[in-house]
Coordinates of N, CA, C and O in Angstrom, one line a residue:
M1 N -70.1 -45.2 30.7 CA -69.3 -45.1 31.9 C -70.3 -45.2 33.1 O -71.3 -44.6 33.1
A2 N -69.9 -46.1 34.0 CA -70.7 -46.3 35.2 C -70.4 -45.2 36.2 O -69.3 -44.7 36.3
T3 N -71.5 -44.9 36.9 CA -71.3 -43.9 38.0 C -71.8 -44.6 39.3 O -72.7 -45.4 39.3
T4 N -71.2 -44.2 40.4 CA -71.6 -44.7 41.7 C -71.9 -43.6 42.7 O -71.2 -42.6 42.7
T5 N -73.0 -43.7 43.4 CA -73.4 -42.7 44.4 C -73.1 -43.3 45.7 O -73.6 -44.4 46.0
F6 N -72.4 -42.5 46.6 CA -72.1 -43.0 47.9 C -73.1 -42.2 48.9 O -73.1 -41.0 48.9
K7 N -73.8 -43.0 49.7 CA -74.6 -42.4 50.8 C -73.6 -42.2 51.9 O -72.6 -42.8 52.1
P8 N -74.0 -41.3 52.8 CA -73.1 -41.0 54.0 C -72.6 -42.2 54.7 O -71.5 -42.3 55.1
T9 N -73.4 -43.2 54.9 CA -73.0 -44.4 55.7 C -72.1 -45.3 54.8 O -71.6 -46.3 55.3
E10 N -72.0 -45.0 53.5 CA -71.2 -45.9 52.6 C -70.0 -45.1 52.1 O -69.5 -45.4 51.0
A11 N -69.5 -44.2 52.9 CA -68.4 -43.4 52.4 C -67.1 -44.2 52.1 O -66.3 -43.7 51.3
G12 N -67.0 -45.3 52.6 CA -65.8 -46.1 52.3 C -64.7 -46.0 53.4 O -64.7 -45.0 54.1
E13 N -63.9 -47.0 53.5 CA -62.8 -47.0 54.5 C -61.9 -45.9 54.3 O -61.4 -45.5 53.2
G14 N -61.6 -45.2 55.4 CA -60.7 -44.1 55.4 C -61.3 -42.8 54.9 O -60.6 -41.7 54.9
R15 N -62.5 -42.8 54.6 CA -63.2 -41.5 54.2 C -64.2 -41.1 55.2 O -64.9 -41.9 55.8
E16 N -64.3 -39.8 55.3 CA -65.3 -39.3 56.2 C -66.7 -39.3 55.5 O -66.8 -39.1 54.3
P17 N -67.8 -39.4 56.3 CA -69.1 -39.4 55.7 C -69.4 -38.0 55.2 O -68.7 -37.0 55.6
A18 N -70.5 -37.9 54.5 CA -71.0 -36.6 54.0 C -71.1 -35.7 55.2 O -71.4 -36.1 56.3
G19 N -70.9 -34.4 55.0 CA -70.9 -33.4 56.0 C -69.5 -33.1 56.6 O -69.3 -32.3 57.4
A20 N -68.5 -33.8 56.0 CA -67.1 -33.6 56.4 C -66.7 -32.2 56.0 O -67.3 -31.6 55.1
V21 N -65.8 -31.6 56.6 CA -65.3 -30.3 56.4 C -64.6 -30.2 55.0 O -63.8 -31.1 54.7
V22 N -64.9 -29.3 54.2 CA -64.3 -29.1 52.9 C -63.5 -27.8 52.9 O -63.8 -26.8 53.6
R23 N -62.5 -27.8 52.1 CA -61.7 -26.5 51.9 C -62.1 -26.0 50.5 O -62.2 -26.7 49.5
R24 N -62.2 -24.7 50.4 CA -62.5 -24.0 49.2 C -61.4 -23.0 48.9 O -61.0 -22.3 49.9
R25 N -60.9 -23.0 47.7 CA -59.9 -21.9 47.4 C -60.1 -21.4 46.0 O -60.6 -22.2 45.1
A26 N -59.8 -20.2 45.8 CA -60.0 -19.5 44.5 C -58.8 -19.9 43.5 O -57.7 -19.7 43.9
V27 N -59.2 -20.4 42.4 CA -58.2 -20.7 41.4 C -58.7 -20.3 40.0 O -59.8 -19.9 39.9
R28 N -57.8 -20.4 39.0 CA -58.2 -20.2 37.6 C -57.7 -21.5 36.9 O -56.7 -22.0 37.3
T29 N -58.5 -21.9 36.0 CA -58.1 -23.1 35.2 C -57.4 -22.6 33.9 O -57.7 -21.5 33.4
I30 N -56.4 -23.3 33.6 CA -55.7 -23.1 32.3 C -55.9 -24.4 31.5 O -55.6 -25.5 32.0
K31 N -56.6 -24.3 30.4 CA -56.8 -25.5 29.5 C -56.1 -25.2 28.2 O -56.3 -24.2 27.5
V32 N -55.3 -26.2 27.8 CA -54.6 -26.0 26.5 C -54.9 -27.3 25.7 O -54.9 -28.4 26.2
Y33 N -55.1 -27.0 24.4 CA -55.4 -28.1 23.4 C -54.1 -28.5 22.8 O -53.4 -27.6 22.1
W34 N -53.6 -29.7 22.9 CA -52.3 -30.1 22.6 C -52.3 -31.2 21.5 O -52.8 -32.3 21.8
P35 N -51.7 -31.0 20.3 CA -51.7 -32.1 19.3 C -50.7 -33.1 19.7 O -49.6 -32.8 20.3
V36 N -51.0 -34.4 19.4 CA -50.2 -35.5 19.7 C -50.2 -36.4 18.5 O -51.1 -36.3 17.6
A37 N -49.3 -37.4 18.4 CA -49.3 -38.3 17.3 C -50.6 -39.2 17.4 O -51.0 -39.5 18.5
Q38 N -51.1 -39.7 16.3 CA -52.2 -40.6 16.3 C -51.9 -41.8 17.1 O -52.8 -42.3 17.9
T39 N -50.7 -42.3 17.1 CA -50.4 -43.5 17.8 C -50.4 -43.2 19.4 O -50.8 -44.1 20.1
T40 N -50.1 -42.0 19.7 CA -50.2 -41.6 21.2 C -51.7 -41.6 21.6 O -52.0 -42.2 22.7
L41 N -52.5 -41.0 20.8 CA -53.9 -40.9 21.2 C -54.5 -42.3 21.2 O -55.2 -42.7 22.2
T42 N -54.2 -43.2 20.3 CA -54.7 -44.6 20.2 C -54.2 -45.3 21.4 O -54.9 -46.1 22.1
S43 N -52.9 -45.2 21.8 CA -52.3 -45.9 22.9 C -53.0 -45.5 24.2 O -53.4 -46.3 25.1
C44 N -53.2 -44.2 24.4 CA -53.9 -43.6 25.6 C -55.3 -44.2 25.7 O -55.8 -44.6 26.8
A45 N -56.0 -44.2 24.6 CA -57.4 -44.7 24.5 C -57.4 -46.2 24.9 O -58.4 -46.6 25.5
G46 N -56.4 -46.9 24.7 CA -56.3 -48.3 25.1 C -55.8 -48.5 26.5 O -55.6 -49.6 26.9
G47 N -55.5 -47.4 27.2 CA -55.0 -47.5 28.6 C -53.6 -47.4 28.8 O -53.1 -47.4 29.9
D48 N -52.8 -47.2 27.7 CA -51.3 -47.0 27.9 C -51.0 -45.5 28.1 O -50.6 -44.8 27.1
L49 N -51.0 -45.1 29.3 CA -50.8 -43.6 29.6 C -49.3 -43.3 29.5 O -48.9 -42.1 29.4
D50 N -48.4 -44.3 29.6 CA -47.0 -44.0 29.4 C -46.7 -43.5 28.0 O -45.6 -42.9 27.8
A51 N -47.6 -43.7 27.1 CA -47.4 -43.1 25.7 C -47.3 -41.6 25.8 O -46.7 -41.0 24.9
L52 N -47.9 -41.0 26.8 CA -47.8 -39.5 26.9 C -46.4 -39.1 27.1 O -45.9 -38.1 26.5
R53 N -45.7 -39.8 28.0 CA -44.3 -39.4 28.2 C -43.4 -39.6 27.0 O -42.4 -38.9 26.8
A54 N -43.8 -40.6 26.2 CA -42.9 -40.9 25.0 C -43.2 -40.0 23.8 O -42.4 -39.9 22.8
D55 N -44.4 -39.3 23.8 CA -44.7 -38.4 22.7 C -43.9 -37.1 22.8 O -43.9 -36.4 23.8
P56 N -43.1 -36.8 21.7 CA -42.2 -35.6 21.8 C -42.9 -34.3 22.0 O -42.5 -33.4 22.7
S57 N -44.1 -34.2 21.4 CA -44.9 -33.0 21.5 C -45.4 -32.8 22.9 O -45.2 -31.7 23.5
F58 N -45.9 -33.9 23.5 CA -46.5 -33.8 24.8 C -45.4 -33.6 25.9 O -45.6 -33.0 26.9
A59 N -44.2 -34.2 25.6 CA -43.1 -34.0 26.5 C -42.7 -32.6 26.7 O -42.3 -32.1 27.8
A60 N -42.9 -31.7 25.7 CA -42.6 -30.3 25.8 C -43.6 -29.7 26.8 O -43.2 -28.8 27.6
L61 N -44.9 -30.1 26.7 CA -45.9 -29.6 27.7 C -45.5 -30.0 29.1 O -45.6 -29.2 30.0
L62 N -45.2 -31.3 29.2 CA -44.8 -31.8 30.6 C -43.7 -31.0 31.2 O -43.7 -30.7 32.4
R63 N -42.7 -30.6 30.4 CA -41.6 -29.8 30.9 C -42.1 -28.5 31.4 O -41.6 -28.0 32.5
V64 N -43.0 -27.8 30.7 CA -43.5 -26.5 31.2 C -44.3 -26.7 32.5 O -44.1 -26.0 33.5
L65 N -45.2 -27.8 32.6 CA -45.9 -28.0 33.8 C -45.0 -28.3 35.0 O -45.3 -27.8 36.1
E66 N -44.0 -29.1 34.8 CA -43.1 -29.5 35.9 C -42.1 -28.3 36.3 O -41.6 -28.4 37.4
T67 N -41.9 -27.3 35.5 CA -41.0 -26.3 35.8 C -41.6 -24.9 36.0 O -40.9 -23.9 36.1
S68 N -42.9 -24.9 36.2 CA -43.6 -23.7 36.5 C -44.2 -23.7 37.9 O -45.2 -24.3 38.2
P69 N -43.5 -23.1 38.8 CA -43.9 -23.1 40.2 C -45.3 -22.6 40.4 O -45.7 -21.6 39.7
G70 N -46.1 -23.3 41.2 CA -47.5 -22.8 41.4 C -48.5 -23.4 40.4 O -49.7 -23.4 40.7
L71 N -48.0 -23.9 39.3 CA -49.0 -24.5 38.3 C -49.4 -25.9 38.8 O -48.5 -26.8 39.0
G72 N -50.6 -26.1 39.0 CA -51.1 -27.4 39.4 C -50.8 -27.7 40.9 O -50.6 -28.9 41.3
D73 N -50.7 -26.7 41.7 CA -50.4 -26.8 43.1 C -51.6 -27.2 43.9 O -52.6 -26.5 44.0
F74 N -51.6 -28.4 44.5 CA -52.7 -28.9 45.3 C -52.2 -29.3 46.7 O -52.6 -30.2 47.3
G75 N -51.2 -28.5 47.2 CA -50.7 -28.7 48.5 C -49.8 -29.9 48.6 O -48.6 -29.8 48.2
L76 N -50.3 -31.1 48.9 CA -49.5 -32.3 49.0 C -49.2 -32.9 47.7 O -48.4 -33.8 47.6
Y77 N -49.8 -32.4 46.6 CA -49.6 -32.8 45.3 C -49.2 -31.6 44.4 O -49.7 -30.5 44.6
D78 N -48.3 -31.8 43.5 CA -47.9 -30.6 42.6 C -47.9 -31.1 41.2 O -48.0 -32.3 40.9
D79 N -47.9 -30.1 40.3 CA -47.9 -30.4 38.8 C -49.2 -31.1 38.4 O -49.1 -32.0 37.5
V80 N -50.3 -30.9 39.1 CA -51.5 -31.7 38.8 C -52.1 -31.2 37.5 O -52.2 -30.0 37.3
F81 N -52.5 -32.1 36.7 CA -53.2 -31.8 35.5 C -54.1 -33.0 35.1 O -54.0 -34.1 35.5
E82 N -55.1 -32.7 34.3 CA -56.0 -33.7 33.7 C -55.9 -33.7 32.2 O -55.7 -32.6 31.6
V83 N -56.1 -34.9 31.6 CA -56.0 -35.0 30.2 C -57.3 -35.6 29.6 O -57.7 -36.7 30.2
S84 N -57.9 -35.0 28.6 CA -59.0 -35.6 27.9 C -58.6 -35.9 26.5 O -57.9 -35.0 25.9
L85 N -59.0 -37.0 26.0 CA -58.7 -37.4 24.6 C -59.7 -36.8 23.6 O -60.9 -36.7 23.9
G86 N -59.2 -36.4 22.4 CA -60.1 -35.8 21.5 C -59.5 -35.5 20.1 O -58.5 -36.1 19.8
A87 N -60.2 -34.7 19.4 CA -59.8 -34.3 18.1 C -60.1 -32.8 17.9 O -61.0 -32.3 18.5
E88 N -59.3 -32.2 17.1 CA -59.5 -30.7 16.9 C -59.5 -30.6 15.4 O -58.8 -31.2 14.6
G89 N -60.5 -29.8 14.9 CA -60.7 -29.6 13.5 C -60.5 -28.1 13.1 O -60.8 -27.2 13.9
F90 N -59.9 -27.9 11.9 CA -59.7 -26.5 11.5 C -59.5 -26.5 10.0 O -59.1 -27.5 9.4
T91 N -59.8 -25.3 9.4 CA -59.5 -25.1 7.9 C -58.3 -24.1 7.9 O -58.3 -23.1 8.5
V92 N -57.3 -24.4 7.1 CA -56.1 -23.6 7.0 C -56.4 -22.5 6.0 O -56.7 -22.7 4.8
R93 N -56.3 -21.2 6.4 CA -56.5 -20.1 5.6 C -55.2 -19.6 4.9 O -54.1 -19.8 5.4
P94 N -55.4 -18.9 3.8 CA -54.2 -18.3 3.1 C -53.4 -17.4 4.1 O -53.9 -16.7 4.9
G95 N -52.1 -17.5 4.0 CA -51.2 -16.8 4.9 C -50.7 -17.6 6.1 O -49.7 -17.2 6.8
A96 N -51.4 -18.7 6.4 CA -51.0 -19.5 7.5 C -49.7 -20.3 7.2 O -49.5 -20.6 6.0
R97 N -49.0 -20.7 8.2 CA -47.9 -21.6 8.1 C -48.1 -22.8 8.9 O -47.5 -23.0 10.0
P98 N -49.0 -23.7 8.5 CA -49.5 -24.8 9.3 C -48.4 -25.9 9.5 O -47.6 -26.2 8.6
S99 N -48.4 -26.4 10.7 CA -47.5 -27.6 11.0 C -48.2 -28.9 10.6 O -47.6 -29.9 10.5
L100 N -49.5 -28.8 10.3 CA -50.3 -29.9 9.9 C -51.3 -29.4 8.9 O -52.0 -28.4 9.1
G101 N -51.4 -30.1 7.7 CA -52.3 -29.7 6.7 C -51.7 -28.7 5.7 O -50.5 -28.4 5.8
S102 N -52.6 -28.2 4.8 CA -52.1 -27.2 3.8 C -53.2 -26.2 3.6 O -54.4 -26.4 3.9
V103 N -52.9 -25.1 3.0 CA -53.8 -24.0 2.8 C -55.0 -24.5 2.0 O -54.9 -25.1 1.0
G104 N -56.2 -24.1 2.6 CA -57.5 -24.5 2.0 C -58.0 -25.9 2.4 O -59.1 -26.2 2.2
G105 N -57.1 -26.6 3.1 CA -57.5 -28.0 3.6 C -58.2 -28.0 4.9 O -57.9 -27.1 5.8
R106 N -59.1 -28.9 5.1 CA -59.8 -29.1 6.3 C -59.0 -30.2 7.1 O -58.7 -31.3 6.5
V107 N -58.6 -30.0 8.3 CA -57.7 -30.9 9.0 C -58.4 -31.3 10.3 O -59.1 -30.6 11.0
L108 N -58.2 -32.6 10.6 CA -58.6 -33.2 11.9 C -57.3 -33.7 12.6 O -56.6 -34.5 12.0
S109 N -57.1 -33.2 13.7 CA -55.9 -33.5 14.5 C -56.1 -34.3 15.7 O -57.0 -33.8 16.5
P110 N -55.4 -35.3 16.0 CA -55.5 -36.0 17.3 C -55.0 -35.0 18.4 O -53.9 -34.5 18.3
T111 N -55.8 -34.7 19.4 CA -55.5 -33.7 20.3 C -55.9 -34.1 21.7 O -56.9 -34.8 21.9
L112 N -55.1 -33.6 22.7 CA -55.4 -33.8 24.1 C -55.9 -32.4 24.7 O -55.2 -31.4 24.4
A113 N -56.9 -32.4 25.5 CA -57.3 -31.2 26.2 C -56.7 -31.4 27.6 O -57.0 -32.3 28.3
V114 N -55.7 -30.5 27.9 CA -55.0 -30.6 29.2 C -55.4 -29.4 30.1 O -55.3 -28.3 29.7
T115 N -55.9 -29.8 31.3 CA -56.4 -28.7 32.2 C -55.5 -28.8 33.5 O -55.2 -29.8 34.0
T116 N -55.1 -27.6 33.9 CA -54.4 -27.5 35.1 C -54.9 -26.2 35.9 O -55.8 -25.6 35.4
Y117 N -54.3 -25.9 37.0 CA -54.9 -24.9 37.9 C -53.8 -24.0 38.4 O -52.7 -24.4 38.6
V118 N -54.1 -22.7 38.6 CA -53.2 -21.8 39.2 C -54.0 -20.9 40.2 O -55.2 -20.6 40.0
D119 N -53.4 -20.6 41.3 CA -54.0 -19.8 42.4 C -54.5 -18.5 41.8 O -53.8 -17.8 41.0
A120 N -55.8 -18.1 42.1 CA -56.4 -16.9 41.5 C -55.6 -15.6 42.0 O -55.7 -14.6 41.3
A121 N -54.9 -15.7 43.1 CA -54.1 -14.6 43.6 C -52.8 -14.3 42.9 O -52.1 -13.3 43.2
V122 N -52.4 -15.2 42.0 CA -51.1 -15.0 41.3 C -51.2 -13.7 40.5 O -52.2 -13.4 39.8
D123 N -50.2 -12.9 40.6 CA -50.2 -11.6 39.9 C -50.2 -11.8 38.4 O -49.7 -12.8 37.9
D124 N -50.6 -10.8 37.7 CA -50.8 -10.8 36.2 C -49.5 -11.1 35.5 O -49.4 -11.8 34.5
D125 N -48.4 -10.5 36.0 CA -47.1 -10.7 35.4 C -46.6 -12.2 35.4 O -46.2 -12.8 34.4
A126 N -46.8 -12.8 36.6 CA -46.4 -14.2 36.7 C -47.3 -15.1 35.9 O -46.9 -16.1 35.3
L127 N -48.6 -14.8 35.9 CA -49.6 -15.6 35.1 C -49.3 -15.4 33.6 O -49.3 -16.4 32.8
T128 N -49.0 -14.2 33.1 CA -48.6 -14.0 31.7 C -47.4 -14.8 31.4 O -47.3 -15.3 30.3
Q129 N -46.4 -14.8 32.3 CA -45.2 -15.6 32.0 C -45.5 -17.1 31.8 O -44.9 -17.7 30.9
V130 N -46.3 -17.6 32.6 CA -46.7 -19.1 32.5 C -47.4 -19.3 31.2 O -47.1 -20.2 30.4
L131 N -48.4 -18.4 30.8 CA -49.1 -18.5 29.6 C -48.2 -18.4 28.4 O -48.3 -19.1 27.4
A132 N -47.2 -17.5 28.5 CA -46.2 -17.4 27.4 C -45.3 -18.6 27.2 O -45.0 -19.0 26.1
R133 N -45.0 -19.2 28.4 CA -44.2 -20.5 28.3 C -45.0 -21.6 27.6 O -44.5 -22.3 26.8
L134 N -46.3 -21.7 27.9 CA -47.1 -22.7 27.3 C -47.2 -22.4 25.8 O -47.1 -23.3 24.9
A135 N -47.4 -21.1 25.4 CA -47.6 -20.7 24.0 C -46.3 -21.0 23.2 O -46.3 -21.5 22.1
D136 N -45.1 -20.7 23.9 CA -43.8 -20.9 23.2 C -43.5 -22.4 23.0 O -42.9 -22.8 22.0
A137 N -44.0 -23.2 23.9 CA -43.7 -24.7 23.8 C -44.7 -25.4 22.8 O -44.4 -26.5 22.3
H138 N -45.8 -24.7 22.5 CA -46.8 -25.3 21.7 C -46.3 -25.4 20.3 O -45.7 -24.5 19.7
P139 N -46.6 -26.6 19.6 CA -46.1 -26.8 18.3 C -46.8 -26.0 17.2 O -46.4 -26.0 16.0
W140 N -48.0 -25.5 17.5 CA -48.8 -24.9 16.4 C -48.6 -23.4 16.3 O -48.2 -22.7 17.3
E141 N -48.8 -22.9 15.2 CA -48.7 -21.4 14.9 C -49.6 -20.6 15.8 O -49.2 -19.6 16.4
I142 N -50.8 -21.0 16.0 CA -51.8 -20.4 16.9 C -52.3 -21.4 17.9 O -53.3 -22.1 17.6
P143 N -51.7 -21.5 19.1 CA -52.2 -22.5 20.0 C -53.5 -22.0 20.6 O -53.8 -20.8 20.7
V144 N -54.3 -23.0 21.0 CA -55.6 -22.7 21.7 C -55.4 -22.9 23.2 O -55.2 -24.1 23.7
I145 N -55.4 -21.8 23.9 CA -55.2 -21.8 25.4 C -56.3 -21.1 26.0 O -56.5 -19.9 25.7
E146 N -57.0 -21.7 26.9 CA -58.1 -21.0 27.6 C -57.7 -20.7 29.1 O -57.0 -21.5 29.7
L147 N -58.1 -19.5 29.5 CA -57.9 -19.1 30.9 C -59.2 -18.7 31.5 O -59.9 -17.8 30.9
S148 N -59.6 -19.4 32.6 CA -60.9 -19.1 33.1 C -60.9 -17.9 34.0 O -59.8 -17.5 34.5
A149 N -62.1 -17.4 34.3 CA -62.2 -16.4 35.4 C -62.0 -17.2 36.7 O -62.0 -18.4 36.7
P150 N -61.7 -16.5 37.8 CA -61.6 -17.2 39.1 C -62.8 -18.0 39.4 O -63.9 -17.6 39.1
L151 N -62.5 -19.2 39.9 CA -63.6 -20.1 40.4 C -63.1 -20.8 41.6 O -61.9 -20.7 42.0
E152 N -64.0 -21.5 42.3 CA -63.6 -22.2 43.5 C -63.3 -23.6 43.3 O -64.1 -24.3 42.6
L153 N -62.2 -24.1 43.8 CA -61.9 -25.5 43.8 C -62.1 -26.1 45.2 O -61.8 -25.5 46.2
V154 N -62.8 -27.2 45.3 CA -63.2 -27.8 46.5 C -62.4 -29.1 46.8 O -62.3 -29.9 45.9
S155 N -62.0 -29.2 48.0 CA -61.3 -30.4 48.4 C -61.6 -30.7 49.9 O -62.1 -29.9 50.6
R156 N -61.2 -31.9 50.3 CA -61.4 -32.2 51.8 C -60.4 -31.3 52.6 O -59.3 -31.1 52.1
A157 N -60.9 -30.9 53.7 CA -60.0 -30.0 54.6 C -59.0 -30.9 55.3 O -59.0 -32.0 55.4

């Protein structure tokens, strides 16, 4: 992957040079690992991001993101999230009811890591409600959902 460094005099048309005022706000990240069909992962890797909307599993996550007020709120933009392509591995233990694989088997699943943000000031009840909606929509018996400590998100002011 190529990276580009912009010097203050090369900020680009419509952008302010370095030293511009920035806005900082406290947020928490919510990162959820979401299984998708192999064809969805392959299509996305090839640049076909519309495959996300067509994937039934991912469509359930999109519904939660789009119907949870405050989730992914960036002021002029709403329902903001990022997606990273990947794989998730696990071994199914006795007593599990896996949707993929079988007891004793080692499984590799095509998975998306989806990150979104919520204001750090959201009260615990509202945050728990959003996390419960994500867990309820998740197709796995034990979803992997990460919640960060408060951190600062930086944007142009």
